[in-house]
Amino acid sequence: MPEYTLRLRRYNPESGEAPHYEDFKVELEGHRSVLEAILQVRGEQDGSIGVRCSCRAAICGSCGVRTNGKPGLACHTHLDAAAKNSKHGENVIVVEPMGNMPVIKDLIVDMEEVHWKKIRRVTPWLVAKEPVPEREYIVPHEAMVDVTQTMACIQCGACVSDCLTMEMDPLFVGPAALAKAYRFVGDPRDAEQGQRLKDLAEDPHGIYDCTHCFQCIEACPKGVAPMSQIMRLRRRAGSDFHVDDRNNGHRHEMAFVKNIRKNGLLHEADLLPDSYGGKFHPRAVPELLSSLPVVLRALKTGKVTVKKALLHEHKASPEIERIFDTVENREVRLEYNLYISGNEDDLADDPADAVAPAATATLAPPVVEEQAVEAPPEPPVAEAPAAEAAPAETPAAPAPDAEEAPAADPAAEIEVEAPAEGEPTEGDTQ
Amino acid sequence: MKVAYWPGCVSRGFTPELHGAMEAVAPLLDLELIGIDRASCCGAGVIAEHNQELADTLNARTFALAAETPGELMMNICSTCQGAQSECQERLDASAEYRAEINTTLEAEGLAYEKGLVTNKNFLWLLVEEIGLENLKKKVKRPLTGLKVGPFYGCYIVRPTDRLGIDDENPRDQYMQMVIEALGGEVIDYAGIYKCCGFPIITMNKKASLQMAGTHLADATDADADCLVVPCPLCHLNLDLQQPMAAAEIGRDLSMPVLHLPQLVGLALGLDNKALGLSRHVIKPTSVIDWSTAVIGSTGEAGW
Ligand code: SF4
Ligand code: SF4
Ligand code: SF4
Ligand code: SF4
Ligand code: FES
């Protein structure tokens, strides 16, 4: 039986001692888990080791730790796999508490401030849509498939541990809580999708504070891909609910898209002012002034010429513009989610996978009778009732009650897209 | 070796020295760069954030154009292009139905994407996997002896590991270290190697963004690095162009030269700093130039 050296980070704030590492030898088969090794050591060598666990089967989410630098579940990490990427010698496994959270004792961290508070902050429950049906809500299958990925979250905090924005900005709502937010934003029974999105887009530590570093995708033991959920929240907020956030998130996105459409290649000198709402937008002035040194620096070092900064050297080919027109004018956005639909090769190996074919099938009719999710709100009002949802929605009706002013447009749209039309809410093909 | 060359946008915009250095280094590595002229921006993750299908279509088009060149494979010089294009390619390769949908849009231009149509590799991957470290070593004219180099990968080229094909067989997250060593330099290990430069949130949360850049630069300074090397021009923007602001943000003097990967390779292969555009950086790579001058002195080669 292989022998492993378990190097545990020990710290007990009450002892007054500094954190230190302590080595323990364990003999266990390589396929046994890091958690089993820790528990064996605790049982046989040192009963004072602090570790949190319960299910030992990757279900409860209590055993998040860092093993040889990688965040994950101790009960779901094999000893041989962990030992393989050891930088500290053969069969040495360093186990440390998760990052970004204060240590309570040894491997146990305090998840309250950085994790649980953020989860509560996103209203992690369904706000039922009125009128509440007499019996159950009828929801299209696809709409619920759409949120299954976020439902897989077990709140282990591995993503929070290694989130690079949180490292600099502890107020960032964070990957786990934002994935949870999509759980409800994507649920057609929820009445507050627009409010939720506006709230998270306007928060300076909300959806636009994610630096797109993929750490959470890499860390998550459940395939939740929090970053992808954050990008979906951004799409929903910006394109469907037209939230023009004060963090310049949506402006930046639109400036970028417009830039590529126009130039084919990115033209940075234009991107900056456009990200703040165009050269003459009041918000652009202070930002442009503060970024002036950057541009001057670039000019000075010969990185850019004045000509380059002011003129457009590239011009998009008509083909690029045509692609933009075709795709952006679709009535619903087409999304291919690998978590749900999988890779057809893998599926061929495993015909038992039932979810995939069903979900892929939704790919076929990207054009649906339902009103355009992305259409500008004004013109389609007249046509909207044409959808089967008609009874619920004389366009004037929804506006006065629930939704506040900024969400007025989306209010009309929520009604259009939500009811059981047999179509996914977002029209995303999963 | 002929490659379909995708320089990306930034290497022709705010970091022209990167494109220039790549063109200067290519012949020394027997690489023939065939530009994919009509291709568009990869979207840098932002187009995908806006509309996934749009990003997938634009990149499917780029792949199709690359396949039309006589290049054996496609090469990029930007971590962000690598990551954004790999993401699109992963989706495109996953489903015939989805590909068919995308191809309907491309049809009008006579283009189509088929599964696995092109292999797209960052210059870093190409160096190790196609050119080979042994071969590279043979080409070194001026080993980076004594130069302490800190690698900085950029998020898009190291995560997620499965999408980017990082495994035991291809430890692509170790390639920078391997290349630095092959060129004769000393690898500096510091906290920021695999972290994020903060560029994507520079317009949304400037403070956090500059803190990220500043912290990694400071960590590298404390680890005694002479310079950093990046395979990504976007990282370069935050680490070099914004370095004075990053320094102000973390309240500490910083003067850490940041080299593009082709520049570092070019130096070891004997190119002069002018051909490599080293003077175009905001933080002048004085330590690097001092080092190379010293080496020239010691080997008695003609100056440049
Ligand atoms: S959320 Fe639903 S499935 Fe999960 S434990 Fe509660 S009742 Fe069971
Ligand atoms: S991608 Fe965003 S949410 Fe995920 S770890 Fe990075 S910064 Fe955090
Ligand atoms: S998203 Fe994944 S890593 Fe994050 S808390 Fe949920 S299960 Fe854990
Ligand atoms: S380090 Fe910065 S620029 Fe580089 S890939 Fe990551 S986010 Fe992009
Ligand atoms: S002990 Fe429950 S997830 Fe590990």
PDB file of C-alpha atoms in Angstrom, chain A residues 276 279 281-293, chain B residues 206:
ATOM      1  CA  TYR A 276     -18.219  55.275 -21.187  1.00  0.00           C
ATOM      2  CA  LYS A 279     -17.033  60.810 -26.526  1.00  0.00           C
ATOM      3  CA  HIS A 281     -21.482  61.400 -22.866  1.00  0.00           C
ATOM      4  CA  PRO A 282     -21.092  63.219 -19.538  1.00  0.00           C
ATOM      5  CA  ARG A 283     -19.859  60.034 -17.949  1.00  0.00           C
ATOM      6  CA  ALA A 284     -17.085  59.818 -20.516  1.00  0.00           C
ATOM      7  CA  VAL A 285     -15.410  63.102 -19.643  1.00  0.00           C
ATOM      8  CA  PRO A 286     -13.822  62.325 -16.280  1.00  0.00           C
ATOM      9  CA  GLU A 287     -12.884  58.836 -17.419  1.00  0.00           C
ATOM     10  CA  LEU A 288     -11.342  60.075 -20.621  1.00  0.00           C
ATOM     11  CA  LEU A 289      -9.379  62.687 -18.742  1.00  0.00           C
ATOM     12  CA  SER A 290      -8.114  60.122 -16.299  1.00  0.00           C
ATOM     13  CA  SER A 291      -7.129  57.783 -19.096  1.00  0.00           C
ATOM     14  CA  LEU A 292      -5.456  60.569 -21.034  1.00  0.00           C
ATOM     15  CA  PRO A 293      -2.084  59.768 -19.486  1.00  0.00           C
TER      16      PRO A 293
ATOM     17  CA  LYS B 206     -10.479  50.267 -12.290  1.00  0.00           C
TER      18      LYS B 206
END
